[in-house]
PDB file of C-alpha atoms in Angstrom:
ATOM      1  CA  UNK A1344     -13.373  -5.367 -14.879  1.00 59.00           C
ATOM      2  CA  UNK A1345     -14.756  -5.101 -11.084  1.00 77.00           C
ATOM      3  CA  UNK A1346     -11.774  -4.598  -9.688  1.00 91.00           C
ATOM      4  CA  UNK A1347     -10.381  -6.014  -6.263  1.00 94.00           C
ATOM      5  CA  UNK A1348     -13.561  -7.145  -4.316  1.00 95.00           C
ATOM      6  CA  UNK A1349     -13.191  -7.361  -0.690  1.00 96.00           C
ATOM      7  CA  UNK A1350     -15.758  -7.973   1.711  1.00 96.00           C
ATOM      8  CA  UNK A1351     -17.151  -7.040   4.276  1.00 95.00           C
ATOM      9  CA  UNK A1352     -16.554  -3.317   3.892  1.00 93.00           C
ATOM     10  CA  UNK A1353     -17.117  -2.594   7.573  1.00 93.00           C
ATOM     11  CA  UNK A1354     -17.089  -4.944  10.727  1.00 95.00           C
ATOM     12  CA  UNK A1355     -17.339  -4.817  13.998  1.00 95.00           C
ATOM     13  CA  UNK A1356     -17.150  -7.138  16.410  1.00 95.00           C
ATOM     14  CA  UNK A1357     -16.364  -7.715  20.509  1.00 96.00           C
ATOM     15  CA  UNK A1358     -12.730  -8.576  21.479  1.00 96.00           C
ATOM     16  CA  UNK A1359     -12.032 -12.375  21.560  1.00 96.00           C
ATOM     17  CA  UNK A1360     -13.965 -12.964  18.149  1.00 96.00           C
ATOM     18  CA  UNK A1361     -12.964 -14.557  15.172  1.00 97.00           C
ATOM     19  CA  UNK A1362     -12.631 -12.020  12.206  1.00 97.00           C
ATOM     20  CA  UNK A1363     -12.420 -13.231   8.833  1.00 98.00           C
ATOM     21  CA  UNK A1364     -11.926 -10.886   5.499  1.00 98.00           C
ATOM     22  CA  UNK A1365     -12.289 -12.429   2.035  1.00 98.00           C
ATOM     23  CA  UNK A1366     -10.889 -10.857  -1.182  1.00 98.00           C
ATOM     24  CA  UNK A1367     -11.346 -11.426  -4.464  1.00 97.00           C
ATOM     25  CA  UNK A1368      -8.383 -10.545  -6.957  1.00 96.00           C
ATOM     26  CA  UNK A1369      -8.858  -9.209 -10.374  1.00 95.00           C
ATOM     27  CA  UNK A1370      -9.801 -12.191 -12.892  1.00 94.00           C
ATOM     28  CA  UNK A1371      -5.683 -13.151 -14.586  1.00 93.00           C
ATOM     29  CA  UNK A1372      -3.941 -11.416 -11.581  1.00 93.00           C
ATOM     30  CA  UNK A1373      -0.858 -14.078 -10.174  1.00 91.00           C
ATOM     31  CA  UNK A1374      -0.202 -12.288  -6.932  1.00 90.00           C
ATOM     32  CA  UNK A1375      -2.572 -11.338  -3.999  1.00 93.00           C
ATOM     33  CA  UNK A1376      -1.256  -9.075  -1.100  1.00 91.00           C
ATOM     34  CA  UNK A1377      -2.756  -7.966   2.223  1.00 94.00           C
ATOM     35  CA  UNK A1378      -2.189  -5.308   3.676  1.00 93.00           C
ATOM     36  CA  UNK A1379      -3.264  -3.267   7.063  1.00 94.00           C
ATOM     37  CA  UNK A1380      -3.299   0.605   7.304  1.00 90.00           C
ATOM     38  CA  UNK A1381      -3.597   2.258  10.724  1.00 87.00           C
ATOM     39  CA  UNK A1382      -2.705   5.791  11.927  1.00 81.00           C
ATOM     40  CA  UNK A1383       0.251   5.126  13.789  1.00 81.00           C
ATOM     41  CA  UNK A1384       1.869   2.375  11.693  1.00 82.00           C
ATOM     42  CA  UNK A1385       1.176   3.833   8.305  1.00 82.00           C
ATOM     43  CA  UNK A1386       0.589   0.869   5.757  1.00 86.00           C
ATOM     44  CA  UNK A1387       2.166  -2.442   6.246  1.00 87.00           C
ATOM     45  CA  UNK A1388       2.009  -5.749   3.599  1.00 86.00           C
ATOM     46  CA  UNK A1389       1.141  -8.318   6.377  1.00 91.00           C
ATOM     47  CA  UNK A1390       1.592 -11.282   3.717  1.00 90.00           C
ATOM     48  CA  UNK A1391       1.523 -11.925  -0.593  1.00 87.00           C
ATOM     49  CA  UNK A1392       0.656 -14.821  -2.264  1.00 91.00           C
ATOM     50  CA  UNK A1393       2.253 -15.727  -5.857  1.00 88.00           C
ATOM     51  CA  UNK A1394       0.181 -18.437  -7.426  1.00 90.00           C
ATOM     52  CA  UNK A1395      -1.677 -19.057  -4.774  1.00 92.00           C
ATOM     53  CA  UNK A1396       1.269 -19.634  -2.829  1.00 90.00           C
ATOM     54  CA  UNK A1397       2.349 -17.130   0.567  1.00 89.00           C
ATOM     55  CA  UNK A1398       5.752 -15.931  -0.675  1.00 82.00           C
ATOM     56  CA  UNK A1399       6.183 -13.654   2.474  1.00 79.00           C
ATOM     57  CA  UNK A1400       4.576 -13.856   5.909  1.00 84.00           C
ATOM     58  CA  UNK A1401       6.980 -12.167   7.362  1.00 80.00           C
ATOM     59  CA  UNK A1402       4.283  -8.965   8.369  1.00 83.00           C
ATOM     60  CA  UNK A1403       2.207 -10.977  10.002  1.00 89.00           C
ATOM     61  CA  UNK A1404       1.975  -9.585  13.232  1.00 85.00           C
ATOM     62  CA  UNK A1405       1.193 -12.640  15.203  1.00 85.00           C
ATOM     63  CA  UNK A1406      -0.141 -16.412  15.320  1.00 90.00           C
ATOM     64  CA  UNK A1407      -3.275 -15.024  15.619  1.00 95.00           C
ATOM     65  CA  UNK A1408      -2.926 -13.944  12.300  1.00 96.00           C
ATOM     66  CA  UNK A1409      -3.264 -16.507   9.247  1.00 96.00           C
ATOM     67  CA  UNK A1410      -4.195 -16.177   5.647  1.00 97.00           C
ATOM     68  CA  UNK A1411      -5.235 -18.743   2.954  1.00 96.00           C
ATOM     69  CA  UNK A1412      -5.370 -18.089  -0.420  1.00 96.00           C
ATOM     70  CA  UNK A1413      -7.270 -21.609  -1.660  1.00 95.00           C
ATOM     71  CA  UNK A1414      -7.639 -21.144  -5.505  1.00 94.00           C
ATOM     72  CA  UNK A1415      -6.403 -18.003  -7.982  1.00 94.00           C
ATOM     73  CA  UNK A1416      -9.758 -15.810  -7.302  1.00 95.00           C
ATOM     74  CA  UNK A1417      -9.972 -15.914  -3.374  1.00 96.00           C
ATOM     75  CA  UNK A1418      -8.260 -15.073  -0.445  1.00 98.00           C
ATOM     76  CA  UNK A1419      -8.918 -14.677   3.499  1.00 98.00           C
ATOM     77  CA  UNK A1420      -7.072 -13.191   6.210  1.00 98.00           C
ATOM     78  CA  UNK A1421      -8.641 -14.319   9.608  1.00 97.00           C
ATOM     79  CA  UNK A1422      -7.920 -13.033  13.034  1.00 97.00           C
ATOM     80  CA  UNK A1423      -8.648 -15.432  15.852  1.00 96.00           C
ATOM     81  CA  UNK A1424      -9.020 -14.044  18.658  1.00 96.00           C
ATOM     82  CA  UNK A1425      -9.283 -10.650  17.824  1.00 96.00           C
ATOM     83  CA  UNK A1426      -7.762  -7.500  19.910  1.00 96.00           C
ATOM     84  CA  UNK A1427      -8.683  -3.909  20.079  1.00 96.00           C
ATOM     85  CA  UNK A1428      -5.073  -3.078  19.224  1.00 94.00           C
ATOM     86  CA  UNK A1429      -6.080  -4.996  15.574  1.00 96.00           C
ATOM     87  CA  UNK A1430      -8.462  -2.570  14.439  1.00 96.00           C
ATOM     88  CA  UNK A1431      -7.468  -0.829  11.374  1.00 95.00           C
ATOM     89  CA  UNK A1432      -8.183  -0.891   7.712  1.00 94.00           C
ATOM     90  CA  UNK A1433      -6.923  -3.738   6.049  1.00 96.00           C
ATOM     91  CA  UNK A1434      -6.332  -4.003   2.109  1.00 95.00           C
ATOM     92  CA  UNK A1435      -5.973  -6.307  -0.473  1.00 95.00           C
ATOM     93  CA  UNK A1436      -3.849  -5.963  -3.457  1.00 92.00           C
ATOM     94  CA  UNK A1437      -3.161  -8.095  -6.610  1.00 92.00           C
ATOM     95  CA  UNK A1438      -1.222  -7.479  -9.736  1.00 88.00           C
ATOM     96  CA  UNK A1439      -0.785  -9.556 -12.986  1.00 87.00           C
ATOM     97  CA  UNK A1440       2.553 -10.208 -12.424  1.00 74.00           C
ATOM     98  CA  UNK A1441       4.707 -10.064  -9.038  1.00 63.00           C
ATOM     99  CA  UNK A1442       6.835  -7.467 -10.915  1.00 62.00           C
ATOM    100  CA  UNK A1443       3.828  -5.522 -12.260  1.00 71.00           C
ATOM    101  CA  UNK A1444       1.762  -2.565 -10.368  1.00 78.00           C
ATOM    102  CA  UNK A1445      -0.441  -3.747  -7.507  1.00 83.00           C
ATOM    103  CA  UNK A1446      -3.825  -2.227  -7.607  1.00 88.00           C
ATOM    104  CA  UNK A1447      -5.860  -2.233  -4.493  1.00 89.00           C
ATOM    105  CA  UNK A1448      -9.490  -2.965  -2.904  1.00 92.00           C
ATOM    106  CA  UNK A1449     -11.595  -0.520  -1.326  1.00 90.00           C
ATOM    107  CA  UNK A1450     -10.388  -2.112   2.127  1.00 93.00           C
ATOM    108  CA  UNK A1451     -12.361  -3.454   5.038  1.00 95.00           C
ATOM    109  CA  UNK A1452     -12.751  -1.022   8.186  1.00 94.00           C
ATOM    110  CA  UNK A1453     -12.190  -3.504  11.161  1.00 96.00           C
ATOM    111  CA  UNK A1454     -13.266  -2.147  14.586  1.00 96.00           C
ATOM    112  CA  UNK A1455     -12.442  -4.625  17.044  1.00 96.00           C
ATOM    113  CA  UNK A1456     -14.482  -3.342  20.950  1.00 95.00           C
TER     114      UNK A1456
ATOM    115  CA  UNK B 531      15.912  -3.071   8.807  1.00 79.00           C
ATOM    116  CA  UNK B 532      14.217  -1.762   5.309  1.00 83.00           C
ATOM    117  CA  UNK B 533      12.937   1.992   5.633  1.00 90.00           C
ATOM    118  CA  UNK B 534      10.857   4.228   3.145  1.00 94.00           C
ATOM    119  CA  UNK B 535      10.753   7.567   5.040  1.00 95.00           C
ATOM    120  CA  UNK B 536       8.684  10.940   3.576  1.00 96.00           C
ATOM    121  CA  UNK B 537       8.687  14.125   3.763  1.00 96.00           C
ATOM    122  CA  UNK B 538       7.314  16.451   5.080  1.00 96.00           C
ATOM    123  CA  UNK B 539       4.376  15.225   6.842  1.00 94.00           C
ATOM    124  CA  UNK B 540       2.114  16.871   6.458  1.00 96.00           C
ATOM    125  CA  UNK B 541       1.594  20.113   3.900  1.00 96.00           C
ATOM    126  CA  UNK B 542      -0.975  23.205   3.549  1.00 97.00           C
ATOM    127  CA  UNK B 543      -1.007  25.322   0.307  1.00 97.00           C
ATOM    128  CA  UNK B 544      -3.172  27.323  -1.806  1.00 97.00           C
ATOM    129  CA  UNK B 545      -4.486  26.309  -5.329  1.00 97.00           C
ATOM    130  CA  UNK B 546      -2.140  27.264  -7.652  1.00 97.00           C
ATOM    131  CA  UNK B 547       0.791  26.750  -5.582  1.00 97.00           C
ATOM    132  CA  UNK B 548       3.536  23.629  -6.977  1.00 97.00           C
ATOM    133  CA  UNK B 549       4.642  21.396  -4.229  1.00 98.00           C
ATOM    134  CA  UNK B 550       7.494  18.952  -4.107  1.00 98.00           C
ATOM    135  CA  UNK B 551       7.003  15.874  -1.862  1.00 98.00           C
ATOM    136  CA  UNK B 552      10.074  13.528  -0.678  1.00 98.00           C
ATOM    137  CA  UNK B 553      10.633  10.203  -0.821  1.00 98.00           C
ATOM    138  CA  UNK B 554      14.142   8.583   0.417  1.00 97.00           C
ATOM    139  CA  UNK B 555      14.816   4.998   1.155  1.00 96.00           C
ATOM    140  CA  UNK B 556      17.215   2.558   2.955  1.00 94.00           C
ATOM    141  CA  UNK B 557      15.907  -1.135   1.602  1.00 90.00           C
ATOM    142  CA  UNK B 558      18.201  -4.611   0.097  1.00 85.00           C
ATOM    143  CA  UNK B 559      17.312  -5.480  -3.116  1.00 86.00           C
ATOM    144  CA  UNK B 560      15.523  -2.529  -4.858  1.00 90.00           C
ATOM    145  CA  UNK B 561      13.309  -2.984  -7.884  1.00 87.00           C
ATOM    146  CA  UNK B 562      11.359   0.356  -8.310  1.00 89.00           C
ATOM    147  CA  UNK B 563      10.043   3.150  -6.361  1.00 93.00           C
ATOM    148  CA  UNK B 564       6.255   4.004  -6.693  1.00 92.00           C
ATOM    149  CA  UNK B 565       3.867   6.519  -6.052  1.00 94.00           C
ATOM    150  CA  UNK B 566       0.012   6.309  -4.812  1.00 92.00           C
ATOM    151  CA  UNK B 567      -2.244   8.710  -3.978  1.00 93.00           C
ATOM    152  CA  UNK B 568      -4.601   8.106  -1.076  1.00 89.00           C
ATOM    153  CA  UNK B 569      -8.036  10.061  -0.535  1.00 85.00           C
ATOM    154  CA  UNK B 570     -10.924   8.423   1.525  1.00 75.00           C
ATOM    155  CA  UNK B 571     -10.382   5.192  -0.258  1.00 75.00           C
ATOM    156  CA  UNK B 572      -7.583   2.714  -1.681  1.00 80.00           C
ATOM    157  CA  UNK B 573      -4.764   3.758  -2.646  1.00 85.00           C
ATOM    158  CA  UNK B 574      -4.524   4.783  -6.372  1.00 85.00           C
ATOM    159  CA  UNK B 575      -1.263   4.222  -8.454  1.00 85.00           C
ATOM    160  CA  UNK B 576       0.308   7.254  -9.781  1.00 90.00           C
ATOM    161  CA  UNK B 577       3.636   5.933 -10.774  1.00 89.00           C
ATOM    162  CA  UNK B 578       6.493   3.539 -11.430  1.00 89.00           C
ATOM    163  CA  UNK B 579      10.253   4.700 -11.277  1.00 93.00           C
ATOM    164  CA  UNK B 580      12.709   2.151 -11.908  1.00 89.00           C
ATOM    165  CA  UNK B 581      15.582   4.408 -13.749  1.00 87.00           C
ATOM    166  CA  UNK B 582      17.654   7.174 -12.703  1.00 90.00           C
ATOM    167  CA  UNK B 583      16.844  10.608 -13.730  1.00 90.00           C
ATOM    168  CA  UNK B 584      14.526   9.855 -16.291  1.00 89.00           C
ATOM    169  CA  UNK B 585      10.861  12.293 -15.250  1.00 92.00           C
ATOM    170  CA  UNK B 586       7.896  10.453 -15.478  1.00 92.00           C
ATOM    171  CA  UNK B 587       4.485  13.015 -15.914  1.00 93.00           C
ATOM    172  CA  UNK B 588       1.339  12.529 -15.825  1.00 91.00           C
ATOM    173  CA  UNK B 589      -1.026  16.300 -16.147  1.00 95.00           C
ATOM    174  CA  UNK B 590       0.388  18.260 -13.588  1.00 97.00           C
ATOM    175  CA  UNK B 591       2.539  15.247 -11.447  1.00 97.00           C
ATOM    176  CA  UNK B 592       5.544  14.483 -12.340  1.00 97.00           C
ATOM    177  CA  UNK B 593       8.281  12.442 -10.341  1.00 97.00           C
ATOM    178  CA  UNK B 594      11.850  11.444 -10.618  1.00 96.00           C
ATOM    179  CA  UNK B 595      13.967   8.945  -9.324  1.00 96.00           C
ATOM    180  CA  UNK B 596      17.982   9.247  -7.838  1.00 95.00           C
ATOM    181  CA  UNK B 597      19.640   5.890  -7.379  1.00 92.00           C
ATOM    182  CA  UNK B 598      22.507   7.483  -6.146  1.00 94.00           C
ATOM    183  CA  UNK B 599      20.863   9.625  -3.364  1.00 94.00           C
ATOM    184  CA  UNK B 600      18.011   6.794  -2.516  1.00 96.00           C
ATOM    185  CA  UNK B 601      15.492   9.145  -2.926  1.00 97.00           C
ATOM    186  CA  UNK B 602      12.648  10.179  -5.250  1.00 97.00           C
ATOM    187  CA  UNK B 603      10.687  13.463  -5.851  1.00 98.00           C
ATOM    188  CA  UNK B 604       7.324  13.729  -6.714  1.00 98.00           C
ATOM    189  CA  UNK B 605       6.069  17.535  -8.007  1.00 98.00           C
ATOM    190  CA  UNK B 606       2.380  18.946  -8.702  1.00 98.00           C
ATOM    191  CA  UNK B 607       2.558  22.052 -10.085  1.00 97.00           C
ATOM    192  CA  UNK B 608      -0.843  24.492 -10.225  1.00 97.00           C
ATOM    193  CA  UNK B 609      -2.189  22.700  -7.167  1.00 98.00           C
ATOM    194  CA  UNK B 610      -6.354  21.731  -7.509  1.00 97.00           C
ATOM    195  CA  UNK B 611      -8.044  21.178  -3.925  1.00 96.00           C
ATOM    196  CA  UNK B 612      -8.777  17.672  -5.660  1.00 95.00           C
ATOM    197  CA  UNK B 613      -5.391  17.322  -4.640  1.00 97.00           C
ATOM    198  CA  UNK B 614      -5.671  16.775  -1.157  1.00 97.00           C
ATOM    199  CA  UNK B 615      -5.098  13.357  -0.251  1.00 96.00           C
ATOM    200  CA  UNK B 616      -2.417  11.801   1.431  1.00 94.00           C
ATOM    201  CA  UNK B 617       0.684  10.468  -0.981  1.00 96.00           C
ATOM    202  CA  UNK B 618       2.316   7.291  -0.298  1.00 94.00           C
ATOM    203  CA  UNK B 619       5.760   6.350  -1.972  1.00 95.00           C
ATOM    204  CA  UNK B 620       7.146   3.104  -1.339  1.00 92.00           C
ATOM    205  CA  UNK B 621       9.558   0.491  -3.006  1.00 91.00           C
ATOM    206  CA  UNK B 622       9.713  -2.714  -4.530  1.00 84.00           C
ATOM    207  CA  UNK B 623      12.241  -4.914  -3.502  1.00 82.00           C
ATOM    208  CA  UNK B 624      12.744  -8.317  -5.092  1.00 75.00           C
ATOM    209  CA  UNK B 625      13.998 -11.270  -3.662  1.00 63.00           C
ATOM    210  CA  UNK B 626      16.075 -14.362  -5.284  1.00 50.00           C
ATOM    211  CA  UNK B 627      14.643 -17.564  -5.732  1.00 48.00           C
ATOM    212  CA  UNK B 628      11.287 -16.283  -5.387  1.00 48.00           C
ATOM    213  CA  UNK B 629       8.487 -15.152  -7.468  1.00 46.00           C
ATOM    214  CA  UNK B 630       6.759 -12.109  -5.462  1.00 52.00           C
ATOM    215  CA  UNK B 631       7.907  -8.809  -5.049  1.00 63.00           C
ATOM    216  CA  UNK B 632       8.018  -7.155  -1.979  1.00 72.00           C
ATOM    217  CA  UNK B 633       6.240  -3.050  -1.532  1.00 76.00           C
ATOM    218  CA  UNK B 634       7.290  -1.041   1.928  1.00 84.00           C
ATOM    219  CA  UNK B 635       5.568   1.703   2.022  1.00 87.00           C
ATOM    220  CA  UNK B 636       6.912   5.224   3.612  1.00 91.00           C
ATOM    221  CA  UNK B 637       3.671   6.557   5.883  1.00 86.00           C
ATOM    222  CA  UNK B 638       2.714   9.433   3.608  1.00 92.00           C
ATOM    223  CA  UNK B 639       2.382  12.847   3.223  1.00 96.00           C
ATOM    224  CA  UNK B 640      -0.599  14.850   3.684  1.00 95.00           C
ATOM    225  CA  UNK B 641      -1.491  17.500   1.495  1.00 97.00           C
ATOM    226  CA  UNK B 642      -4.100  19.915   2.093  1.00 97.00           C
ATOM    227  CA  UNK B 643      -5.042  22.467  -0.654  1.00 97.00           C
ATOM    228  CA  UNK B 644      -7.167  25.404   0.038  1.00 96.00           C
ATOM    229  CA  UNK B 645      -9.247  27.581  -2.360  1.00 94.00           C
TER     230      UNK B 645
END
């Protein structure tokens, strides 16, 4: 199994851009989380999805924040505009079952300039 | 509010030494309590706590869970420097009338081990 794909692994990109991240779950998993990891926050779930569905939203900083989740094996969390304040690494999870143990991407290192 | 809070933050040893890292908790609707271990990467699942008292071990980790005091312990014993790597406990609350669960996670404790 590949694992949770996300892509890209790196961006960067000028305030005021749009930022999308996509993320593939593993193949059978129900639930899809995101997550965003900085220094001074620690690691926050921003929003899950439970068949294909957003359960919980409730981390999602702002309106310029919005994820999709448009079939079982993809996901995207866009940022529109972006801010410097948004950089940070930014996970996603899924797990077979929402009461089952999430297991994680490698994470996409957003510098936002 | 929900809160996962660790201790201490950070942590410098020698190999060979056994630490014991905190985990306490203030959260509605608790599931389980679990516990990753972060190096340059993703997070990496060490393990799942949902009963009181009962040790869960793994090798030289090992972790146990108090309902009573809201906290959780997790212990490494003969410390490696492949050790180092920041630990991150949180919980898994679950909500009625929905599917998901929720994970809060505590910001972590960083453990250095030198040779």
């Amino acid at each position: 199994d590949a694992g949770v794909i996300q892509s890209p692994r790196h961006e960067v990109t000028e305030m005021g851009q749009e930022v999308t991240l996509r993320c593939k779950p593993i193949s059978g998993h129900n639930s899809l989380f995101w997550y965003r990891q900085t220094m001074m926050r620690g690691l926050e779930l921003l929003i899950y999805f439970n068949n294909n569905v957003p359960i919980d939203d409730s981390g999602m900083p702002e309106d310029r924040f919005s994820a999709k989740m448009p079939n079982a094996s993809f996901s995207t969390l866009k940022i529109q505009p972006s801010e410097p304040r948004d950089s940070a690494v930014y996970f996603c999870a899924s797990s077979p079952q929402p009461q089952e143990t999430q297991y994680f991407g490698p994470g996409t290192r957003l510098l936002v300039l | 509010e929900d809160k996962v809070v660790q201790s201490p933050l950070s942590l410098v040893v020698h190999e060979g030494d056994t630490v014991t890292l905190n985990c306490s908790y203030e959260v509605t609707n608790f599931r389980s309590l679990l516990w990753y271990k972060q190096e340059k990467k993703a997070p990496t699942f060490l393990f799942m706590l949902t009963s009181s008292g009962i040790e869960k071990k793994s090798g030289r980790l090992s972790s146990i869970l108090d309902k009573k005091e809201l906290s959780s312990i997790l212990n490494i014993t003969a410390t490696q420097t492949g050790d180092s790597a920041i630990y991150l406990c949180a919980v898994k609350q679950g909500f009625m009338g929905s599917s998901g669960d929720k994970l809060t996670f505590g910001t972590g404790t960083r453990l250095a081990v030198r040779p």
